[in-house]
PDB file of C-alpha atoms in Angstrom:
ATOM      1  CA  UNK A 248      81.774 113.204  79.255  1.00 89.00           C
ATOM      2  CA  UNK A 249      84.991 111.915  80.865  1.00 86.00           C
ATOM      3  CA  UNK A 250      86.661 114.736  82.381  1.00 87.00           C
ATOM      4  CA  UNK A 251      83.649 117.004  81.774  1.00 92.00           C
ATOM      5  CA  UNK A 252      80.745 116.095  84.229  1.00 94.00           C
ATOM      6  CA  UNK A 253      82.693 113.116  85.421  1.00 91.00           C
ATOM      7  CA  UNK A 254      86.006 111.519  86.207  1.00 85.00           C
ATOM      8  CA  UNK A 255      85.734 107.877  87.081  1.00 82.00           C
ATOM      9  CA  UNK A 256      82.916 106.791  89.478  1.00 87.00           C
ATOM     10  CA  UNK A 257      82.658 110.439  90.689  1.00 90.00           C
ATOM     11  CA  UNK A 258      80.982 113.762  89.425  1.00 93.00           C
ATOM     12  CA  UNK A 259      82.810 116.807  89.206  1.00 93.00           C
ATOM     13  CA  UNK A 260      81.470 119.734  91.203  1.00 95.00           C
ATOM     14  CA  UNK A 261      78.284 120.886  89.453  1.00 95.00           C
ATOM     15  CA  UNK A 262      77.477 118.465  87.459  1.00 96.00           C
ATOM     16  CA  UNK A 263      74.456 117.035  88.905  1.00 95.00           C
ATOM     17  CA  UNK A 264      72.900 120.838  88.959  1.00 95.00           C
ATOM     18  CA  UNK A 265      73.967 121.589  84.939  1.00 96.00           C
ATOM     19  CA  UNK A 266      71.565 119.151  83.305  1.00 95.00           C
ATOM     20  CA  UNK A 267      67.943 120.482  85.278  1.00 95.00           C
ATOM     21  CA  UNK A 268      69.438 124.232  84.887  1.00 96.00           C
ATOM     22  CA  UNK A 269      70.093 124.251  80.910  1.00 95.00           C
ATOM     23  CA  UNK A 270      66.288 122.525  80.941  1.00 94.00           C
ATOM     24  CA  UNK A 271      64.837 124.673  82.339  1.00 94.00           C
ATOM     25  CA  UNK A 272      66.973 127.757  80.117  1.00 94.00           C
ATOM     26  CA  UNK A 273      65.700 125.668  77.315  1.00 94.00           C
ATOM     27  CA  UNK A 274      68.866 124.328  76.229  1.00 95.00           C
ATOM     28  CA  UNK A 275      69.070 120.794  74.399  1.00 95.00           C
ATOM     29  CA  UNK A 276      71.943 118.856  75.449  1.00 96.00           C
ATOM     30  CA  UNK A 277      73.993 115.852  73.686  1.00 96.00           C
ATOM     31  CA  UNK A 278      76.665 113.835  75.567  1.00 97.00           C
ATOM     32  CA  UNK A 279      78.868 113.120  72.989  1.00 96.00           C
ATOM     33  CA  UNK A 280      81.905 110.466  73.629  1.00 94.00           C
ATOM     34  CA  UNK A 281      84.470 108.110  72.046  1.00 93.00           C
ATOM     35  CA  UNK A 282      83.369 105.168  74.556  1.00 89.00           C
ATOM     36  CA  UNK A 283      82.171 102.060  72.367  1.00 91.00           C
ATOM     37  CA  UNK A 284      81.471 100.015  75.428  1.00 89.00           C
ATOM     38  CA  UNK A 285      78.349 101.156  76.577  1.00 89.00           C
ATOM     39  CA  UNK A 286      74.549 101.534  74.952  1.00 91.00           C
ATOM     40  CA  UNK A 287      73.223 104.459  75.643  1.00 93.00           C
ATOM     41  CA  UNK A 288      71.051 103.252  78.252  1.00 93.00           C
ATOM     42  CA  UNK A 289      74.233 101.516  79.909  1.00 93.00           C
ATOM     43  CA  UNK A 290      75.388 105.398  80.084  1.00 94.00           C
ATOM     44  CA  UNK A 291      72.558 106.617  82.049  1.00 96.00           C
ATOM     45  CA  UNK A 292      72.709 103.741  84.440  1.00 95.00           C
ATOM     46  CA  UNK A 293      76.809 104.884  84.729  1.00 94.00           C
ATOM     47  CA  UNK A 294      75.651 108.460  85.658  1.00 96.00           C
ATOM     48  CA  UNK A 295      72.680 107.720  87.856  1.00 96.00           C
ATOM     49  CA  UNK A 296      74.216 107.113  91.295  1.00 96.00           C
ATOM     50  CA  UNK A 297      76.612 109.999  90.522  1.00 95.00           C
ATOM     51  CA  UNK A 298      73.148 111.964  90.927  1.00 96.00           C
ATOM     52  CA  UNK A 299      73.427 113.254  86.546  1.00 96.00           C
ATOM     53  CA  UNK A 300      70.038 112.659  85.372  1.00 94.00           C
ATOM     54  CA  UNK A 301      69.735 112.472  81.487  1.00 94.00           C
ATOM     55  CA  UNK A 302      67.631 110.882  78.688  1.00 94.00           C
ATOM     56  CA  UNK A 303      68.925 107.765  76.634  1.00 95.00           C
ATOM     57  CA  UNK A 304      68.008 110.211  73.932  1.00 95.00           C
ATOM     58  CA  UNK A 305      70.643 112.784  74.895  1.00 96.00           C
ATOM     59  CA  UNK A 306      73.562 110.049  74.903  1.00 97.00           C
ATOM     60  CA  UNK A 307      75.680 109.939  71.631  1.00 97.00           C
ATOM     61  CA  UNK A 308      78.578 107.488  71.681  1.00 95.00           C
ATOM     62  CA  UNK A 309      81.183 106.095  69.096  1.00 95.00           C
ATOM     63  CA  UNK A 310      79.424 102.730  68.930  1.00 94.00           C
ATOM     64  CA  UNK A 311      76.111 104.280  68.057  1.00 95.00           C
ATOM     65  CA  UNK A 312      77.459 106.798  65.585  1.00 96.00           C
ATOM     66  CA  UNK A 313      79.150 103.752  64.146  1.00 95.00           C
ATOM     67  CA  UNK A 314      75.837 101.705  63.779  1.00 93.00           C
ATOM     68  CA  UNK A 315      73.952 104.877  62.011  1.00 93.00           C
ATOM     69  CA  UNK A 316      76.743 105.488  59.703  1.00 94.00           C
ATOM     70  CA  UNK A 317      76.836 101.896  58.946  1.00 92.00           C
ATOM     71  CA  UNK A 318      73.052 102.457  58.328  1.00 90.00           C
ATOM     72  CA  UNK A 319      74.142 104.567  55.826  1.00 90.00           C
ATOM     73  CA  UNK A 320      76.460 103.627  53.780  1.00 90.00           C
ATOM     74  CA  UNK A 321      76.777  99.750  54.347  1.00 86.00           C
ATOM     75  CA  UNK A 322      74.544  97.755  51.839  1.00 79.00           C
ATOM     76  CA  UNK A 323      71.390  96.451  53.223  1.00 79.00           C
ATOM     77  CA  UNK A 324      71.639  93.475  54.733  1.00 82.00           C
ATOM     78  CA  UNK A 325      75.559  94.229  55.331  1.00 90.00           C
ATOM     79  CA  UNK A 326      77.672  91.451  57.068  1.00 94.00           C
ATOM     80  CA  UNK A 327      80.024  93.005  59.856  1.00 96.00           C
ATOM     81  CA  UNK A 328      82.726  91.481  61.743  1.00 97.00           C
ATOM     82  CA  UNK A 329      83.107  93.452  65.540  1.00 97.00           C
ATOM     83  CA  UNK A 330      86.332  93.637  67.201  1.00 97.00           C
ATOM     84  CA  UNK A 331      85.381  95.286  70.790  1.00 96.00           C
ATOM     85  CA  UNK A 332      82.814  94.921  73.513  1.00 93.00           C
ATOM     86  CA  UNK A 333      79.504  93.254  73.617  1.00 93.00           C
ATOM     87  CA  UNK A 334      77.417  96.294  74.022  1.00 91.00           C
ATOM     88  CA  UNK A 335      79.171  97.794  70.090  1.00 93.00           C
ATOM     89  CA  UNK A 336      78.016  94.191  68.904  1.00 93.00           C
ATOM     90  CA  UNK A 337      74.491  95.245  70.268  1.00 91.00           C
ATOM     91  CA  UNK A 338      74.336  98.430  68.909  1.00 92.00           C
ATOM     92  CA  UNK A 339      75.631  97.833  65.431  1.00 90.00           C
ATOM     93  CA  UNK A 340      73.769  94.490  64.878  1.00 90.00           C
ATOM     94  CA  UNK A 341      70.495  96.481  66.087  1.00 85.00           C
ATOM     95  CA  UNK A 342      70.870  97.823  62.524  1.00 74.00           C
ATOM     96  CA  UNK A 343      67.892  96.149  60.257  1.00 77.00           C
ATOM     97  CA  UNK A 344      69.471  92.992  58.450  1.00 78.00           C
ATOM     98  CA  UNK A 345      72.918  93.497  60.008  1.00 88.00           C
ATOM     99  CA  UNK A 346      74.584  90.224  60.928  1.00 92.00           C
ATOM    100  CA  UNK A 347      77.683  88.873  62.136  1.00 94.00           C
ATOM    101  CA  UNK A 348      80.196  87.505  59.700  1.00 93.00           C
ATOM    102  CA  UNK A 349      83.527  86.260  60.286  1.00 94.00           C
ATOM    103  CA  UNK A 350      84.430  84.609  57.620  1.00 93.00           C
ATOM    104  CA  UNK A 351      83.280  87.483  54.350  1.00 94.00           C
ATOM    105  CA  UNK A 352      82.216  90.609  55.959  1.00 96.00           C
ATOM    106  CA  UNK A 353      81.441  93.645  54.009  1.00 95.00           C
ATOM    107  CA  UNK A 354      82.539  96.046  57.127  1.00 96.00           C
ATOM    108  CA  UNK A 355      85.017  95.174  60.060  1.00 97.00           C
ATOM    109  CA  UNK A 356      84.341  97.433  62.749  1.00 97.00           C
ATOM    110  CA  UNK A 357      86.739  98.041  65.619  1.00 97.00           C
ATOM    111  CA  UNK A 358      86.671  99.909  69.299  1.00 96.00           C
ATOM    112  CA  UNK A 359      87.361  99.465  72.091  1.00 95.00           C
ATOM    113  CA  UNK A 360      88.093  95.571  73.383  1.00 96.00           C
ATOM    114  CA  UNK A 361      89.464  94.689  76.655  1.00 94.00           C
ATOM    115  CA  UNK A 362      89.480  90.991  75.589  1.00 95.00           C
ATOM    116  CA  UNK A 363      90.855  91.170  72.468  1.00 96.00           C
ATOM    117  CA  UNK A 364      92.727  88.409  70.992  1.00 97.00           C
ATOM    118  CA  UNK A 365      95.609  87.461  68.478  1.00 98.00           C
ATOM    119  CA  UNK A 366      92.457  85.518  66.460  1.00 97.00           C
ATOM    120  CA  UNK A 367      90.496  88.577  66.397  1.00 98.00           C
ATOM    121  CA  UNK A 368      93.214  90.572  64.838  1.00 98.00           C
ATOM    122  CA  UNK A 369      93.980  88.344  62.616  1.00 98.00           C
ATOM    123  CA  UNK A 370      90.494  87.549  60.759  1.00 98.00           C
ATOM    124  CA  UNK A 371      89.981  91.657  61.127  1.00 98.00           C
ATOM    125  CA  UNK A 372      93.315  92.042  59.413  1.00 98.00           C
ATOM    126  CA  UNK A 373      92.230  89.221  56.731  1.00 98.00           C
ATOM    127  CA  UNK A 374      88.578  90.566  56.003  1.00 98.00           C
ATOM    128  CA  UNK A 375      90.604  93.952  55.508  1.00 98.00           C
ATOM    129  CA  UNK A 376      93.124  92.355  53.022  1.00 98.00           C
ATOM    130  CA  UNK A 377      89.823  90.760  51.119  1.00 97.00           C
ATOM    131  CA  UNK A 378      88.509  93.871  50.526  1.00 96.00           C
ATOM    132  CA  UNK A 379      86.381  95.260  53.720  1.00 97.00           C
ATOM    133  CA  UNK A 380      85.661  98.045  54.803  1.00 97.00           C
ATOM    134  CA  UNK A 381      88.094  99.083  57.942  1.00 98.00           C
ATOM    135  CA  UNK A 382      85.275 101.156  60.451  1.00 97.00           C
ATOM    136  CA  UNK A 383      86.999 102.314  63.643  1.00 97.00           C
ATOM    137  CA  UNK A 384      84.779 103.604  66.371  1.00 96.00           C
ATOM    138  CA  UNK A 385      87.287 105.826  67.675  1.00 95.00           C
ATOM    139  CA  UNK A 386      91.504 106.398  67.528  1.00 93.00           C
ATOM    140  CA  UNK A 387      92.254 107.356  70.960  1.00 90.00           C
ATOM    141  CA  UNK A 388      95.705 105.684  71.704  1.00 87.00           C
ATOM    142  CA  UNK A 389      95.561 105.175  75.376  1.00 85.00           C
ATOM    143  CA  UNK A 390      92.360 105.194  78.055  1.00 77.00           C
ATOM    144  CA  UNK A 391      93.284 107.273  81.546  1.00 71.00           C
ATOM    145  CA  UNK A 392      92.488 105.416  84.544  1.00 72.00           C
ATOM    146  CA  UNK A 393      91.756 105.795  88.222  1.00 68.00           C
ATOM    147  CA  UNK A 394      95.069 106.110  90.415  1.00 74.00           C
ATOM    148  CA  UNK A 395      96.834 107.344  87.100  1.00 73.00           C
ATOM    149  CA  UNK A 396      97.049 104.538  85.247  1.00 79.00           C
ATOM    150  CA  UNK A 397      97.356 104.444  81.463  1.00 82.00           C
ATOM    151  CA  UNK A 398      95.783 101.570  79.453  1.00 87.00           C
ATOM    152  CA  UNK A 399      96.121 100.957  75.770  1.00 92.00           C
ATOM    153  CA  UNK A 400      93.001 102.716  73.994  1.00 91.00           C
ATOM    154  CA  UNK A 401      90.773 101.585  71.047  1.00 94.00           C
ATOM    155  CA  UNK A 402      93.743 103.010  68.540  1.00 94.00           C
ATOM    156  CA  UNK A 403      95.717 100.393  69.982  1.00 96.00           C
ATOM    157  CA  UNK A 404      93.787  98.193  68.343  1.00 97.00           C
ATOM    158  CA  UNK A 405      93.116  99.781  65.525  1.00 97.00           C
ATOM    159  CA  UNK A 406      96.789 100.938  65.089  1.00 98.00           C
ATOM    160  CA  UNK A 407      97.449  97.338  65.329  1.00 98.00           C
ATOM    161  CA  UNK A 408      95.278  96.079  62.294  1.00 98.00           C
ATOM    162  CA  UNK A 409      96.128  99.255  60.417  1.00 98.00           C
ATOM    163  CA  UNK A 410      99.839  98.057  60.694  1.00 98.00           C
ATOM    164  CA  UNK A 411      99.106  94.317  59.306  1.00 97.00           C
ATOM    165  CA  UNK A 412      97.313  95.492  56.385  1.00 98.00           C
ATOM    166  CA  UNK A 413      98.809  98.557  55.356  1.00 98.00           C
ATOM    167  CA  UNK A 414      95.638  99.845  55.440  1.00 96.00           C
ATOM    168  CA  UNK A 415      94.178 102.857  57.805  1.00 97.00           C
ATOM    169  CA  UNK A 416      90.384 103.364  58.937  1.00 98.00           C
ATOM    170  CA  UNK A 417      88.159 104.123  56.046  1.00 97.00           C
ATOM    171  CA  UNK A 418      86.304 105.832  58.659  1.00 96.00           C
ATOM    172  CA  UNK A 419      86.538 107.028  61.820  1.00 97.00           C
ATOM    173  CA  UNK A 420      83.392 107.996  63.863  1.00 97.00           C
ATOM    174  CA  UNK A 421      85.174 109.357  67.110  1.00 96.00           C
ATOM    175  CA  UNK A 422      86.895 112.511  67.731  1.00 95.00           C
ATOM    176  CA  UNK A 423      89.108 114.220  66.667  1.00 95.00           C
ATOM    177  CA  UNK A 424      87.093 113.355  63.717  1.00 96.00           C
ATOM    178  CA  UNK A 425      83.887 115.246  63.408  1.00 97.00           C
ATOM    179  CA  UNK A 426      81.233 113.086  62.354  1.00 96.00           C
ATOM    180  CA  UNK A 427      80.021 111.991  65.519  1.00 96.00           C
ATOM    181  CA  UNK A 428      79.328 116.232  66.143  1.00 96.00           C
ATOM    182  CA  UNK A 429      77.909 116.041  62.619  1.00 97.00           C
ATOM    183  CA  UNK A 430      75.279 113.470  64.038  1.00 96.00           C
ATOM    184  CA  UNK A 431      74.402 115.829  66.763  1.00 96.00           C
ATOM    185  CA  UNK A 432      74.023 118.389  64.870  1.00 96.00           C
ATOM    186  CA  UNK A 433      71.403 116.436  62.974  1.00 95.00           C
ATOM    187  CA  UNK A 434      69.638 114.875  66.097  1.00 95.00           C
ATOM    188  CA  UNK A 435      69.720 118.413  67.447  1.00 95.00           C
ATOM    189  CA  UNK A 436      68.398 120.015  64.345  1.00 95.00           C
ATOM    190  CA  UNK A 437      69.893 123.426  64.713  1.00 95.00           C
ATOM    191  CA  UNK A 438      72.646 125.122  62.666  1.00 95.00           C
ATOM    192  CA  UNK A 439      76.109 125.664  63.600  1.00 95.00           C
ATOM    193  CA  UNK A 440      75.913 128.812  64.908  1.00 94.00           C
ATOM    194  CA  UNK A 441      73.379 127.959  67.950  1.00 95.00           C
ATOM    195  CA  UNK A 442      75.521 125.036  68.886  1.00 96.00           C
ATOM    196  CA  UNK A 443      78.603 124.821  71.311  1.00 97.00           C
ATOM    197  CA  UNK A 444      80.799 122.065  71.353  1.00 97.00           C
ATOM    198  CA  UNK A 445      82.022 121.619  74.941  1.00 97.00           C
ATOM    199  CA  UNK A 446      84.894 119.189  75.771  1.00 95.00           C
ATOM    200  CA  UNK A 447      88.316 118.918  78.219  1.00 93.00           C
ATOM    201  CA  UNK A 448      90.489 118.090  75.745  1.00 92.00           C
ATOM    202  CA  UNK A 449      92.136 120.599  72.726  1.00 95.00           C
ATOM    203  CA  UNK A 450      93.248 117.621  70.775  1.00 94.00           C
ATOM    204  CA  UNK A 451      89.983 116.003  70.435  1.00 93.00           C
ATOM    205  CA  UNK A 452      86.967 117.789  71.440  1.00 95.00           C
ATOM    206  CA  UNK A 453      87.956 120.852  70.184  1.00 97.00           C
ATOM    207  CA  UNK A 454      89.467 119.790  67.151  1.00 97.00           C
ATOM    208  CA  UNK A 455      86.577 118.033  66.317  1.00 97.00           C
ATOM    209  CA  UNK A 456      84.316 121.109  67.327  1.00 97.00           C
ATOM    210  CA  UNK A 457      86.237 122.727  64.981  1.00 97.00           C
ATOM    211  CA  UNK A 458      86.470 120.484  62.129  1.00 97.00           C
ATOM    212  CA  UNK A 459      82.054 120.037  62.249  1.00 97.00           C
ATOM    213  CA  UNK A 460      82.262 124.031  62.397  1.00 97.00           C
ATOM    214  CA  UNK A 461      81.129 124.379  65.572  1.00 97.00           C
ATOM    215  CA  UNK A 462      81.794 127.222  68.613  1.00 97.00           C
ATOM    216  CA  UNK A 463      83.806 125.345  70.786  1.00 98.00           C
ATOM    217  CA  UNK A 464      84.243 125.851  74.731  1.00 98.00           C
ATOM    218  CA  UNK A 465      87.220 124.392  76.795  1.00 97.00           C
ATOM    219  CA  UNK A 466      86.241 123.448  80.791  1.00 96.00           C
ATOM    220  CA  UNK A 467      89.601 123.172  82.857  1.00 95.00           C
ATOM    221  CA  UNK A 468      88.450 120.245  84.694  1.00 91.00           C
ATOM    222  CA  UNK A 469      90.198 117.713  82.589  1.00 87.00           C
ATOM    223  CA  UNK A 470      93.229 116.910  80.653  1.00 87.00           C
ATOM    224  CA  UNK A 471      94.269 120.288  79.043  1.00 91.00           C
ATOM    225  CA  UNK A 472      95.407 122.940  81.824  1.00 93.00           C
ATOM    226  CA  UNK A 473      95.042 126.455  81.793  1.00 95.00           C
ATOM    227  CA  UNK A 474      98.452 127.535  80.800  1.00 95.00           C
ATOM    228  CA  UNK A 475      98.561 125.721  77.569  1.00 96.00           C
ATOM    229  CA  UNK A 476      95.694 127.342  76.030  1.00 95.00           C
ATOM    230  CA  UNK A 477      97.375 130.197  74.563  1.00 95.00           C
ATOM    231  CA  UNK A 478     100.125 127.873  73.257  1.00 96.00           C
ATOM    232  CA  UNK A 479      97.280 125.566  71.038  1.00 96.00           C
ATOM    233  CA  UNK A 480      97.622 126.024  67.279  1.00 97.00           C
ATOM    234  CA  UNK A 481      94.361 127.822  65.872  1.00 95.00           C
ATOM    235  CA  UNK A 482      92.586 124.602  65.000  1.00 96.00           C
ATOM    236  CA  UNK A 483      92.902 123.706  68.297  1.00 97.00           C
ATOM    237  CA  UNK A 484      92.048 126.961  70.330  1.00 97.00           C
ATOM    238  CA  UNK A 485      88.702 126.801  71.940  1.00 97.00           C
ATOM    239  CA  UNK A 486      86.373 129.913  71.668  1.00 97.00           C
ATOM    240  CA  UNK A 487      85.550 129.949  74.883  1.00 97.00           C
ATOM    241  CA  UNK A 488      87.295 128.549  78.383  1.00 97.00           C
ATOM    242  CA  UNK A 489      85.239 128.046  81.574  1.00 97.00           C
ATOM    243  CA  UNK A 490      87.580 127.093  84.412  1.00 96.00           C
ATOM    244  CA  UNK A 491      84.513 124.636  85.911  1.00 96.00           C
ATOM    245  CA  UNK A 492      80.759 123.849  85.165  1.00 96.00           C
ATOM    246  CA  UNK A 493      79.278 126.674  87.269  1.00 96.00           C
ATOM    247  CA  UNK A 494      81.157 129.472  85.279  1.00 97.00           C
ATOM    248  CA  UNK A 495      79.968 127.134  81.958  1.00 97.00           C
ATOM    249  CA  UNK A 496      76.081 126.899  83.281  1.00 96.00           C
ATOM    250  CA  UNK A 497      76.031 130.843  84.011  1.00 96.00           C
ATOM    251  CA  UNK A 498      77.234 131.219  80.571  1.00 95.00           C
ATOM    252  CA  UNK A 499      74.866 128.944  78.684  1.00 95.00           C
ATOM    253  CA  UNK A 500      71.886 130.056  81.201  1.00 93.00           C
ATOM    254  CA  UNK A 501      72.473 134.120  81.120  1.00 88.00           C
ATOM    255  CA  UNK A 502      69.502 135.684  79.129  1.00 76.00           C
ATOM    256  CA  UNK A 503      71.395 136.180  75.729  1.00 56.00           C
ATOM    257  CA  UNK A 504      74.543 134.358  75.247  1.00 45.00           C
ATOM    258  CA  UNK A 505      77.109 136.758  72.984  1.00 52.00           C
ATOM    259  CA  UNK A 506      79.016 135.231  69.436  1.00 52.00           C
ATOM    260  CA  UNK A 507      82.474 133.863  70.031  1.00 53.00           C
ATOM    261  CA  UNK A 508      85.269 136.253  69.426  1.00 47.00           C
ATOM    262  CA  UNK A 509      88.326 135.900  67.759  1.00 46.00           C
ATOM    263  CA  UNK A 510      90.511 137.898  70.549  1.00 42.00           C
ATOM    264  CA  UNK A 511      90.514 134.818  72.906  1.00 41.00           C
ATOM    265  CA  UNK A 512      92.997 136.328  75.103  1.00 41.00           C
ATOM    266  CA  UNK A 513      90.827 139.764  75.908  1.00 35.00           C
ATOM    267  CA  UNK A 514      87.494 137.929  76.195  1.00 34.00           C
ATOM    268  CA  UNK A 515      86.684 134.405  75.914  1.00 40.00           C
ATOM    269  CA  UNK A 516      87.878 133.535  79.177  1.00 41.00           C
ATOM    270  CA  UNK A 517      85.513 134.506  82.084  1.00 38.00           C
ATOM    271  CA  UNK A 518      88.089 135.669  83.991  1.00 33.00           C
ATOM    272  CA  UNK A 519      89.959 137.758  82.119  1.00 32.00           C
TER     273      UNK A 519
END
């Protein structure tokens, strides 16, 4: 979403108008993100006064692709220790018979934590060394700011316990990875084919469109610019490039939408 429909406290130009448009073309939308630090309802509160009205059902983030794959695959019953904010504690110990364990945890899951501590660390890096499961909500080494800062990211942390214990992520939920598009595929229940992954960035949300086998579409109103597009290596280079959300709602709107070409150069850009 960051650097898509928003950047910051502010919406980009024609974001507010996308969301009522593709409902009414009769096209399901889900916001997929790496942010751990929200709920999903905490996301629609975020967009709200920036006038982007959406469901809590059309929110997918890293924390709550973590909890269902911990649903999953974690024994019932599963004790977790949570290294990041209070709202991935919520959302992972919503999980039927999931509790909080410090001390012998089956799964150690880590985001995103802006209070993190040399304690945390070290029990994650111990529970790890015992024999659990290393969960990371998402790898993303630094987190843009307002004003142009850069702040260390959730794989700060995680590149932190992964270089205690030798030991990388047994999972990771966020992209570039693709299961959290392999969850919305399922929420979505549609096949690859009639689904477009739509993202700012080539190194993640494309790549991770990509990897989950998805038509992917690049919007210039984020990180990666124009002129690098033709430069991207193939798992990288989007299907489709929009240079803002009104040439991406025409698209997506229009009465039949063609397949993705392979000649990006000639035709997937609008404007070539």
């Amino acid at each position: 979403m960051d650097g898509v429909i928003y950047r910051g406290e502010h919406a980009l130009p024609g974001a507010a108008d996308l969301f009522p448009a593709l409902q009414w073309a009769g096209v399901s939308v889900i916001l997929v993100t790496n942010n751990s630090q929200r709920t999903a309802a905490g996301v629609v509160r975020k967009l709200e006064p920036m006038g982007i009205r959406v469901r809590t059902e059309s929110i997918l983030t890293s924390s709550m692709a973590t909890a269902r794959w911990l649903h999953e695959q974690a024994p019932e019953g599963a004790q977790v220790y949570i290294v990041g904010a209070a709202d991935l504690a919520k959302v992972v110990l919503e999980q039927p018979g999931f509790t909080m364990d410090a001390e012998n945890p089956d799964c150690v899951v880590v985001g995103l934590d802006t209070e993190v501590t040399y304690a945390k660390l070290r029990t994650a890096g111990l529970a790890i060394l015992r024999g659990a499961r290393f969960v990371a909500t998402n790898v993303d080494a630094s987190l843009p700011m307002e004003g142009g800062e850069i702040w260390p990211g959730a794989g700060a942390i995680v590149a932190a316990i992964q270089t205690t214990t030798g030991h990388p992520p047994d999972i990771v939920l966020g992209k570039p990875e693709p299961a959290m598009f392999l969850q919305a595929l399922e929420i979505l229940g549609l096949p690859r084919d009639q689904v477009l992954a739509v993202g700012d960035r080539a190194e993640t949300d494309i790549l991770a469109g990509k990897r989950a086998g998805l038509p992917t579409a690049l919007v210039l109103t984020g990180i990666t610019r124009a002129d690098e597009v033709a430069g991207l290596p193939d798992e990288m280079r989007p299907d489709y490039v929009f240079n803002n959300l009104e040439e991406l709602r025409a698209f997506l709107c229009a009465p039949r939408t063609p397949a993705p070409t392979e000649n990006h150069d000639e035709t997937a850009h609008p404007n070539a």
